[in-house]
XYZ file of C-alpha atoms in Angstrom:
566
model
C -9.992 7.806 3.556
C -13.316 6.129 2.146
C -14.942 9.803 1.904
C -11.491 11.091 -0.095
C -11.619 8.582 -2.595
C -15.460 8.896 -3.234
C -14.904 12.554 -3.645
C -12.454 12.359 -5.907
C -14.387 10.118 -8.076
C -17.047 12.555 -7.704
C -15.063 15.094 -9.095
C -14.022 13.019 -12.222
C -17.233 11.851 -12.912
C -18.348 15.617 -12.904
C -15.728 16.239 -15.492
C -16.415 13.999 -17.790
C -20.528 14.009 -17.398
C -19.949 17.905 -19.307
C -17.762 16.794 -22.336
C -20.367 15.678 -24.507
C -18.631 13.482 -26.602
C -19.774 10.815 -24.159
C -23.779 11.265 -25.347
C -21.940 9.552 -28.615
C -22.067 5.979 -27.507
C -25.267 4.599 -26.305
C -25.040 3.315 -22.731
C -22.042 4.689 -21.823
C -23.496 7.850 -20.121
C -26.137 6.117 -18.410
C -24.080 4.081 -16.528
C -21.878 7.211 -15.881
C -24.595 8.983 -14.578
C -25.750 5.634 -12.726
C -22.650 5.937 -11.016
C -22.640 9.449 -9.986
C -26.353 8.962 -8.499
C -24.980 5.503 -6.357
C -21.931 7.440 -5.476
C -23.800 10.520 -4.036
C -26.248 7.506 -1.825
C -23.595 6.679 -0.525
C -21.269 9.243 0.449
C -24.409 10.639 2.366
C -23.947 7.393 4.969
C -20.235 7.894 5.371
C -20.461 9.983 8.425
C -22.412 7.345 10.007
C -20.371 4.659 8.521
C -16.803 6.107 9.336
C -17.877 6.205 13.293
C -19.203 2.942 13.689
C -16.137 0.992 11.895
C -14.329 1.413 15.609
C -16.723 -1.085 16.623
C -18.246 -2.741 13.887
C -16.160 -5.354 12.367
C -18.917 -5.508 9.509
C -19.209 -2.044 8.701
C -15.225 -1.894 8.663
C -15.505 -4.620 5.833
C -18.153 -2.413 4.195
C -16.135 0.607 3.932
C -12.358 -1.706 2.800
C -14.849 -3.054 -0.118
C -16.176 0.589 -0.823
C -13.085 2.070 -0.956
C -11.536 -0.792 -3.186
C -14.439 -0.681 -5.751
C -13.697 3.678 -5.513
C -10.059 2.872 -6.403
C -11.126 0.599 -9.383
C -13.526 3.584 -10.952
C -10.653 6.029 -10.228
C -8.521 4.563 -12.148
C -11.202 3.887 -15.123
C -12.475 7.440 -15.542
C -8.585 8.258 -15.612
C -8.770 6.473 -18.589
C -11.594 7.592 -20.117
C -10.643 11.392 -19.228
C -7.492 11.318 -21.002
C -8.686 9.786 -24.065
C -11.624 12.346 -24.026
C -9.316 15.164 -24.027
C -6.984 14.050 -26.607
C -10.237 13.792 -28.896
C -11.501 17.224 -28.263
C -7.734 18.335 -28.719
C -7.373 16.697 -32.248
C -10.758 18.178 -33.464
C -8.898 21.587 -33.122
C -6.063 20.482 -35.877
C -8.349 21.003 -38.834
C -9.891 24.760 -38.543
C -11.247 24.303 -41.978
C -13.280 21.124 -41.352
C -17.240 21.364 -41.217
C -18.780 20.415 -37.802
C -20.562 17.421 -39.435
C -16.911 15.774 -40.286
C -15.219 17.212 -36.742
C -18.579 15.013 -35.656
C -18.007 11.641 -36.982
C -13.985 12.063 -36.507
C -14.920 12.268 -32.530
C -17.538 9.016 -32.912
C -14.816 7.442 -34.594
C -12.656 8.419 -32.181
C -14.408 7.778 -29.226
C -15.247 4.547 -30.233
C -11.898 3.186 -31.120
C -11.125 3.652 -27.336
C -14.537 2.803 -25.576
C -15.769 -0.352 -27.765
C -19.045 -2.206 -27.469
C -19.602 -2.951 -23.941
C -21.381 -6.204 -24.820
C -18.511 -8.155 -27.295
C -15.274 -6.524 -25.787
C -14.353 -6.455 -22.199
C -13.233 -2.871 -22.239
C -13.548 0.389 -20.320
C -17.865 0.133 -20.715
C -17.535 -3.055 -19.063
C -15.407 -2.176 -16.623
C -18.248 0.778 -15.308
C -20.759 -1.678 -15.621
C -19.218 -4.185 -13.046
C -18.354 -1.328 -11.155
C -21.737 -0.161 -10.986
C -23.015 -3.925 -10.295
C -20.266 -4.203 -7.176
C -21.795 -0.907 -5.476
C -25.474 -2.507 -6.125
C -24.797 -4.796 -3.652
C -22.933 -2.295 -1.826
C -25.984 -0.409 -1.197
C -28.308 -3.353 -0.471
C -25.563 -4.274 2.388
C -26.245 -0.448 3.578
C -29.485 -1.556 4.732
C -28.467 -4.346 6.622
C -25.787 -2.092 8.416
C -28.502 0.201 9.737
C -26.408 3.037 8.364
C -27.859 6.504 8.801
C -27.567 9.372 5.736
C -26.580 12.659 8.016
C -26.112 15.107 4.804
C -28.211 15.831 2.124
C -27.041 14.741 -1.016
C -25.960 16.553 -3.946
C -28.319 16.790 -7.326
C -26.074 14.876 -10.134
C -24.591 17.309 -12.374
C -25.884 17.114 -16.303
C -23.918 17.908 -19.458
C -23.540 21.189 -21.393
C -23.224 22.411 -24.423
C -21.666 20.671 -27.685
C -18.953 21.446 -29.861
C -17.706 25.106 -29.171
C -14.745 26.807 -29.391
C -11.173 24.684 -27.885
C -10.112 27.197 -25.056
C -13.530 27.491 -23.980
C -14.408 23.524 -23.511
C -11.024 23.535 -21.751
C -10.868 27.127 -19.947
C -7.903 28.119 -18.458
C -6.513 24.767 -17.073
C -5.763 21.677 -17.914
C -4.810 18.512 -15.937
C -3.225 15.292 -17.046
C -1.978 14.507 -13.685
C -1.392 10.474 -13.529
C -2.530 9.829 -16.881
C 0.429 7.210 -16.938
C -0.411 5.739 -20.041
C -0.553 9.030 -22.010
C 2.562 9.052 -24.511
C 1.999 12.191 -26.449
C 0.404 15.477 -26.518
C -1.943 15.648 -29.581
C -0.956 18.085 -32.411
C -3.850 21.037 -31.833
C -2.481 21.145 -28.523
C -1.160 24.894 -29.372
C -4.350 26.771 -30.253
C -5.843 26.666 -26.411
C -4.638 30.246 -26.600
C -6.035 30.397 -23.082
C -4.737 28.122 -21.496
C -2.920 29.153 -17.876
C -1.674 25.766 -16.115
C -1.264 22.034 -18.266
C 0.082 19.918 -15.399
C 1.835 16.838 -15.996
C 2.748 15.105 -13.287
C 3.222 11.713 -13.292
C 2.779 11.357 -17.210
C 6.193 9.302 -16.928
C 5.538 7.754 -20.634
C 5.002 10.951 -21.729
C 7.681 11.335 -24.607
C 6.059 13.871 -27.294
C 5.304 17.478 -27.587
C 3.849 18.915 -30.596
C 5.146 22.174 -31.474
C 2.737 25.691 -31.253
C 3.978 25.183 -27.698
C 5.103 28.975 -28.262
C 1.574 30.276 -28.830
C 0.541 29.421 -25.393
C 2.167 32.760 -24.266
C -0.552 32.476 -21.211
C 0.806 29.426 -19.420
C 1.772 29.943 -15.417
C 1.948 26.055 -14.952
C 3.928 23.560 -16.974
C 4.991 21.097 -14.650
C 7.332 19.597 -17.869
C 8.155 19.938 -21.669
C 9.748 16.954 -24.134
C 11.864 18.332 -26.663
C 12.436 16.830 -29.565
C 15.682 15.336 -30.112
C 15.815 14.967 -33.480
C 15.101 18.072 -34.715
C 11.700 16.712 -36.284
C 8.741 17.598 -35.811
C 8.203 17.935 -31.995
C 8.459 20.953 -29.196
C 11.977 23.074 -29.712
C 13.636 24.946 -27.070
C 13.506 28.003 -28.949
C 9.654 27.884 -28.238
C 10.056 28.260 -24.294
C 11.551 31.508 -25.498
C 7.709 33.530 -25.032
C 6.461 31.877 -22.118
C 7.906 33.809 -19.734
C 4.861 33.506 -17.111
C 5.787 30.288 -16.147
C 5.961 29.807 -12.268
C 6.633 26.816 -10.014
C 8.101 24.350 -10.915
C 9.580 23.188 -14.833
C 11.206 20.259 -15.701
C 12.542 19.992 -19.389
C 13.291 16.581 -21.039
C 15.215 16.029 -24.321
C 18.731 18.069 -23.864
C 21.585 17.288 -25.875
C 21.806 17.980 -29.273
C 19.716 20.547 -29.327
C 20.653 23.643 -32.090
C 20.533 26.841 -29.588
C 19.778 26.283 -25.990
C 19.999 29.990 -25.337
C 16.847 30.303 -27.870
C 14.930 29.489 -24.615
C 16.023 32.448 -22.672
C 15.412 31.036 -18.971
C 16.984 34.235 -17.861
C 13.974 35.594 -17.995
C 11.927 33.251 -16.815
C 11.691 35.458 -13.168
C 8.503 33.497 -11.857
C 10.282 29.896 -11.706
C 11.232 28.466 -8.686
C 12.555 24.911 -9.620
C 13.959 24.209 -12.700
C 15.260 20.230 -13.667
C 17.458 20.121 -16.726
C 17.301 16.636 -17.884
C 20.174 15.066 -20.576
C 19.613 11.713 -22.401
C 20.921 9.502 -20.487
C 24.215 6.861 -21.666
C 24.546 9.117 -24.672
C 27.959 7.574 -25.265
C 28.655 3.967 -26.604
C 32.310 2.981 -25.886
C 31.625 0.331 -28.560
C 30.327 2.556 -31.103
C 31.302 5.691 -31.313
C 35.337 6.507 -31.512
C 37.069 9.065 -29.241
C 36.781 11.630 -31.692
C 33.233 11.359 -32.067
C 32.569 11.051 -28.580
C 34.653 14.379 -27.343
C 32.628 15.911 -30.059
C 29.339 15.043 -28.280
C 30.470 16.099 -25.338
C 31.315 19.494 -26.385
C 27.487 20.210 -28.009
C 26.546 18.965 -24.416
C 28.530 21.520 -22.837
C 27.282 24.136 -24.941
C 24.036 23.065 -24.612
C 24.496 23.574 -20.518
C 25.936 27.328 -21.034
C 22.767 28.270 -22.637
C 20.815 26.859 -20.250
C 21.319 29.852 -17.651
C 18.452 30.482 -15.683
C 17.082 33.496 -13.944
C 18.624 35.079 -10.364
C 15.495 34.347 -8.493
C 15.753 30.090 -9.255
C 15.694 28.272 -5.815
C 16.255 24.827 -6.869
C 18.178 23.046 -9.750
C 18.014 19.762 -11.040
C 20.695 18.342 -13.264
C 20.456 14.675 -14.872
C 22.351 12.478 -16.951
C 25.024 15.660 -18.055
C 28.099 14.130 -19.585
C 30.628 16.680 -20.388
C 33.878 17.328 -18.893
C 32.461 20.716 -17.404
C 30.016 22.693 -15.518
C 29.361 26.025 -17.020
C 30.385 29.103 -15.577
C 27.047 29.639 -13.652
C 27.247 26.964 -11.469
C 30.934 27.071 -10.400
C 30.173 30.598 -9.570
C 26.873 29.955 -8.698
C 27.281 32.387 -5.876
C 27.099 35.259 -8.454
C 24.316 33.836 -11.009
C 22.579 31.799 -8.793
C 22.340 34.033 -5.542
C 18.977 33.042 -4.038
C 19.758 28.802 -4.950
C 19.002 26.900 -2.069
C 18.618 23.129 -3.541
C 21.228 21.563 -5.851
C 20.881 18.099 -7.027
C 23.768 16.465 -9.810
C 22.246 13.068 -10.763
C 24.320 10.566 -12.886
C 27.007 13.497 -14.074
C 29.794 10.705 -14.236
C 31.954 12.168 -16.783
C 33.053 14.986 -14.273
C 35.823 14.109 -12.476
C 34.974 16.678 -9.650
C 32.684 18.711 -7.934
C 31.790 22.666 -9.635
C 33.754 24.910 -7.269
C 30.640 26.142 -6.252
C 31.963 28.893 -4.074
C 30.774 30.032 -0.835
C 26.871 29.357 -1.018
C 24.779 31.586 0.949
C 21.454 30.406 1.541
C 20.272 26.722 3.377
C 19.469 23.676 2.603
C 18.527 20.762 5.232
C 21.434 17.951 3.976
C 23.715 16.704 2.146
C 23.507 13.431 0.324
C 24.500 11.228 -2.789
C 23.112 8.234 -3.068
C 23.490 5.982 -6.359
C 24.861 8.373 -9.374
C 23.776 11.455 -7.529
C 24.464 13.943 -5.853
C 22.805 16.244 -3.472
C 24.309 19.606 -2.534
C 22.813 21.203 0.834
C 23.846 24.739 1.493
C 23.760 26.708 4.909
C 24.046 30.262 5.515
C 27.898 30.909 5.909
C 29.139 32.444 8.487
C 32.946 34.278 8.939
C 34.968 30.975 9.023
C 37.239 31.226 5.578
C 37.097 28.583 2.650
C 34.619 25.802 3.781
C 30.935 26.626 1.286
C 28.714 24.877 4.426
C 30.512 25.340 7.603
C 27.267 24.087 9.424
C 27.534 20.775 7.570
C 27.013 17.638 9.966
C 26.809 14.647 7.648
C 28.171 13.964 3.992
C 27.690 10.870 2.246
C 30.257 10.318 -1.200
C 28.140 7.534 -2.690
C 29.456 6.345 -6.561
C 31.555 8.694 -7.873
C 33.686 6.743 -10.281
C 36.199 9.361 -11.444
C 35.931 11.462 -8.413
C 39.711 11.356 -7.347
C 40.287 14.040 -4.687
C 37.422 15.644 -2.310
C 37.129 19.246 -1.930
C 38.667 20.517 1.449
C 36.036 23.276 1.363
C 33.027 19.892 2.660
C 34.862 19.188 5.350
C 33.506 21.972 7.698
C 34.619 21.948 11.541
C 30.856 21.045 11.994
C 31.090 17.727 10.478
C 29.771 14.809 11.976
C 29.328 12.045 10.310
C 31.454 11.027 6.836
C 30.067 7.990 4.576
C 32.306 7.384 1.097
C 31.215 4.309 -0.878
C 32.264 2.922 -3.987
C 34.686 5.842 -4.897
C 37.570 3.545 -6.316
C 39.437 6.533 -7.794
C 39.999 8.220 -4.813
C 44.026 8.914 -4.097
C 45.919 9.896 -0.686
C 45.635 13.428 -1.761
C 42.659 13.900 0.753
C 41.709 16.718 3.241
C 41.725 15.835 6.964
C 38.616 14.756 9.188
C 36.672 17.547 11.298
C 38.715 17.040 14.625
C 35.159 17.115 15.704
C 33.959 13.656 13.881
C 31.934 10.941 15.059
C 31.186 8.687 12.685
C 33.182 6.953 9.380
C 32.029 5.008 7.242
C 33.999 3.546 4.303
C 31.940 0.915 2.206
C 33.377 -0.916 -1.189
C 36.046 0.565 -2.856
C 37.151 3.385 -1.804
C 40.779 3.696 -3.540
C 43.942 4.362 -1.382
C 41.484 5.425 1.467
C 40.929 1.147 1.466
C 44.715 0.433 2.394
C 45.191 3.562 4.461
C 43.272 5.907 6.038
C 46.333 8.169 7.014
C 45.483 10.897 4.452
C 42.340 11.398 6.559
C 44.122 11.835 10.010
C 47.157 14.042 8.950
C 46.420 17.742 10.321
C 46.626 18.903 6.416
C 48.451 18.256 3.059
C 51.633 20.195 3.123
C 51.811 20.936 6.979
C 54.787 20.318 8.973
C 53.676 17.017 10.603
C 51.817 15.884 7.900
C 54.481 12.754 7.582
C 53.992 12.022 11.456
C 52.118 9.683 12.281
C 52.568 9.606 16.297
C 50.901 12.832 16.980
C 48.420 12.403 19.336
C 46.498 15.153 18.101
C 45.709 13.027 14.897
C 43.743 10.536 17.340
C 40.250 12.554 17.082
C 38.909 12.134 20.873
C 35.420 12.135 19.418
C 35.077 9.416 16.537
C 33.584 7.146 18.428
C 31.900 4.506 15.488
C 33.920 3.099 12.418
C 32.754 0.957 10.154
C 34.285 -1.021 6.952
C 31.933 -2.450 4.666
C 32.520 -4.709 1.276
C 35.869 -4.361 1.152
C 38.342 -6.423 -0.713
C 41.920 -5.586 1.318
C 43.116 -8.314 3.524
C 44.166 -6.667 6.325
C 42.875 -3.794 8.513
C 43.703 -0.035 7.088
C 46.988 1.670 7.776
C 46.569 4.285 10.135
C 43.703 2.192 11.885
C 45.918 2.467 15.549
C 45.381 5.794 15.667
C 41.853 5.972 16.487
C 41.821 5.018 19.842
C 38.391 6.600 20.894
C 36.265 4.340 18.985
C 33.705 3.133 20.924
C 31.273 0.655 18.021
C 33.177 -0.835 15.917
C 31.572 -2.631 12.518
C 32.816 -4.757 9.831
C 30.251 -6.056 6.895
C 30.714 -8.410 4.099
C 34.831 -8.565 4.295
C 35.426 -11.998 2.710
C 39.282 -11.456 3.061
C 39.587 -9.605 6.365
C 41.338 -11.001 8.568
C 42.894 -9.938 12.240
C 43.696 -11.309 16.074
C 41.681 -10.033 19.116
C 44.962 -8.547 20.136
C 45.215 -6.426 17.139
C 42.245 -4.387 19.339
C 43.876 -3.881 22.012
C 45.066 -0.060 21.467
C 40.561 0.524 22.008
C 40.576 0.662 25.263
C 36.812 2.607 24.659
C 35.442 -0.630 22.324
C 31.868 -1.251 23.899
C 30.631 -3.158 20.457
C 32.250 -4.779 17.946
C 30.079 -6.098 15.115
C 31.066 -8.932 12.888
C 29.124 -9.582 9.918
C 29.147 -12.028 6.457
C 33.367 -11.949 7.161
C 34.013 -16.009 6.957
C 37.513 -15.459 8.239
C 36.854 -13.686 10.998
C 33.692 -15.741 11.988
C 35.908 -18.564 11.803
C 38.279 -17.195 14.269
C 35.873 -16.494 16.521
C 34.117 -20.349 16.371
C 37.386 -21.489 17.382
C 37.609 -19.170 20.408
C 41.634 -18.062 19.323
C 42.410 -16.019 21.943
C 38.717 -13.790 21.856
C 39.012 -14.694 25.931
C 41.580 -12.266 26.380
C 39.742 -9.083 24.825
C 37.642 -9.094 28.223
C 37.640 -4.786 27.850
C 34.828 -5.612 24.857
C 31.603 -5.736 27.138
C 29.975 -7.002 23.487
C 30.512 -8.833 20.507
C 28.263 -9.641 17.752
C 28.958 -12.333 15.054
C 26.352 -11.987 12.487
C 23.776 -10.158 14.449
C 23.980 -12.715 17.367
C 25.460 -11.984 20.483
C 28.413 -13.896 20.379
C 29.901 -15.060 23.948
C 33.473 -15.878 24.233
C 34.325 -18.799 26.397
């Protein structure tokens, strides 16, 4: 871990010791180079250091403390490499400017973000504790009897000065983790040669310039920030000319924006993820009238048609989309989307169902939602008719607010396990279980499905004993666990009798439940029943009312203690 860290310091510290705006303030690049020379002592003891720690409680302490004071200039030069590249980017807006003014624009520069290191405590001071902590660092080497088993490496000195942008920047550019970094600078477009600017974990990054269209070369751009506003910053027309791109792309800023088809992700052939990102709570129920608000949610519709991407994506994104409507290339996504194997809906709660997303060929490990999302795994289909993942085991309906009715086509013959929370819009118009189910799981609100669960153990809406409610088929010989969680009804669910197989048997947080050991009786299977945070129940059980005559539960648990009845 120690040896990582060092390394990657290393690395930085390389990076930086070759921009030679740093020769512009007096100290600074001594103790840079300072700490490359301590670092490369060091790292040439690790070996050594790395075996004995088994052993040596000392030399264990040695390396925590190394690595701690590696983590600390980490996350300095972070700094300092970010603001050195937005400097040498801004010297590029003015083409006209003589090299003495470009000159004292970087000093200037440089200094307004690396002050004196003897009045302010700043990023100066910062190296110069850091370089005092690994003094003592190496003095405690000695005592340690640690043994250098690699030669080291001669420190690396700076090149040239100011020359052209795309050759003090070559082909790549990385901003990974510059977390503080809020905008792009304005030059950023005439790195003509620039092949990969990666992004990731810039999450206050809110501002691209535009000339984003000039950088025709680009295979990486992990993400782009339109402008919203139609001012100033990136457009989506000017994703229209990269059409290199590869990996992954996530774009920021949809909405209002004029033409989303100007971007033509059609032809963007190379891309493998794409994330399509809305602003998020767009709509103010206070503000805005009805009018207005369909209005909005029209552009954002349109927006989403343009926003058709090429045959060969693999994985889509969607966040924060608020119209009524998916376009027409993901309800047949089959047909645009043919090679799709990931698709993710996140916080796309003014849809009041799922795309019919048709019969999805290619896999995917799961299926999930969890919050406002949604997470779509697909399997390869085989020749059963109308279910889009008939290998499905386990589907969790987490926070769906509007969602009213689920699709018959998720639940597959393979399904396992079933999870719906918080879906309070949910009506008796529901598809059967999987007569091959294990596992239910209702949790909050769930709508009608709280008061009855018959709509889920009918053999289908609109069959011939769909009103009868003694079949015995309908008693699914394999749902062996059931658990209610959070919910507000009184009494136990309609249609509860009929599951006579259960074997676990769970409820959490019920303040109003309430039942009679006897009402249990028709489990002749119960091996645990869990009571949890339910003060009615746990009331009835700490006056023993009748809990001796339910001797066919081998277990009972009142709020995760083993509860014995007397």
């Amino acid at each position: 871990m120690t040896h990582a860290v060092i390394s990657g310091v290393l690395e930085q510290l390389r990076s930086i010791l070759q921009t030679d705006q740093i020769n512009l303030l007096a100290g600074v690049r001594n103790e840079s180079e300072k700490l490359n020379d301590t670092l490369l002592l060091i790292q040439g003891v690790l070996e050594d250091a790395e075996e004995k720690e088994v052993k040596n409680g000392a030399v264990k302490a040695w390396l925590e403390q190394l690595t701690r004071i590696s983590y600390d200039a980490d996350d300095v030069l972070d700094d300092w490499k970010t603001r050195i590249l937005s400097s040498q980017i801004q010297l590029l807006d003015d083409d006209i400017a003589p090299v003495s003014e470009k000159a004292w624009y970087c000093l200037f520069s440089l200094f307004s973000c690396l002050k004196s290191v003897v009045v302010r405590h700043d990023d100066g001071s910062k190296m110069i504790d850091i370089n005092e902590r690994l003094d003592r660092i190496v003095k405690d080497k000695a005592l340690l009897d640690l043994n250098e088993r690699q030669s080291r490496e001669e420190p690396l000195r700076s090149t040239s000065s100011f020359v052209d942008g795309s050759e003090i920047y070559g082909r790549t550019l990385k901003l990974n983790r510059c977390t503080s970094l809020r905008k792009l600078p304005e030059g950023i477009g005439k790195l003509l040669n620039l092949r990969h600017l990666e992004l990731e974990g810039t999450y206050e990054l809110s501002y691209f310039p535009r000339g984003l269209e000039r950088l025709s070369c680009l295979r990486t751009l992990s993400k782009v920030v339109l402008d919203r506003d139609g001012g100033k910053g990136c457009q989506i027309g000017e994703l229209k000319l990269l059409d290199h791109i590869q990996g992954e792309l996530r774009i920021e800023g949809l909405g209002q924006v004029a033409d989303s088809k100007q971007a033509e992700l059609k032809k963007k052939e190379k891309l493998r993820s794409l994330a399509l990102v809305f602003p998020a709570s767009v709509f103010s129920e206070e503000k805005e009238d009805e009018e207005r608000q369909e209005n909005r949610k029209r552009m954002m519709e349109s927006v989403f048609d343009g926003l058709q991407p090429h045959t060969n994506l693999a994985e889509l994104r969607i966040e924060g989309y608020e119209g009524n409507r998916f376009p027409l290339w993901i309800s047949s996504i089959n047909t645009y989307l043919p090679k799709l194997v990931k698709l993710e809906l996140h916080e796309c709660n003014q849809c009041s169902e799922l795309p019919a997303l048709g019969r999805l060929q290619n896999d995917m490990p799961e299926w999930e939602e969890q919050g406002d999302e949604i997470k779509l795994p697909i399997r390869r289909r085989d020749e059963e008719e109308g279910f889009i993942m008939p290998c499905l085991c386990e589907l969790v309906i987490n926070s769906c607010p509007k969602l009213k009715v689920v699709p018959h086509y998720l639940f597959s013959p393979a399904l396992r396990s079933l999870a719906i929370w918080n879906c309070p819009q949910l009506t008796g118009r529901q598809p059967c279980l999987p007569p091959l189910l294990e596992k239910l799981v209702l949790n909050g609100n769930t709508g009608f499905l709280s008061k009855s669960i018959l709509p889920l153990l009918m053999s289908g809406i609109g069959s011939p004993d769909h009103n009868d409610t003694t079949n015995n088929e309908n008693d699914y010989p394999n749902l062996h666990s059931f658990s209610i969680i959070f919910s507000e009804e009184s009494s136990l669910p309609q249609g509860f009798n009929q599951l006579t197989a259960i074997q676990t048997l769970e409820f959490w947080s019920c303040k109003f439940l309430d039942f009679k050991p006897e009402d249990l009786k028709h489990l002749p299977k119960l091996q645990l029943l869990r009571i949890c945070r339910c003060p009615i129940l746990k009331e009835r059980c700490r006056k023993r009312e009748s809990w001796t005559t339910n001797s066919h539960i081998p277990k009972i648990e009142l709020n995760l203690d083993d509860f014995i009845p007397e």
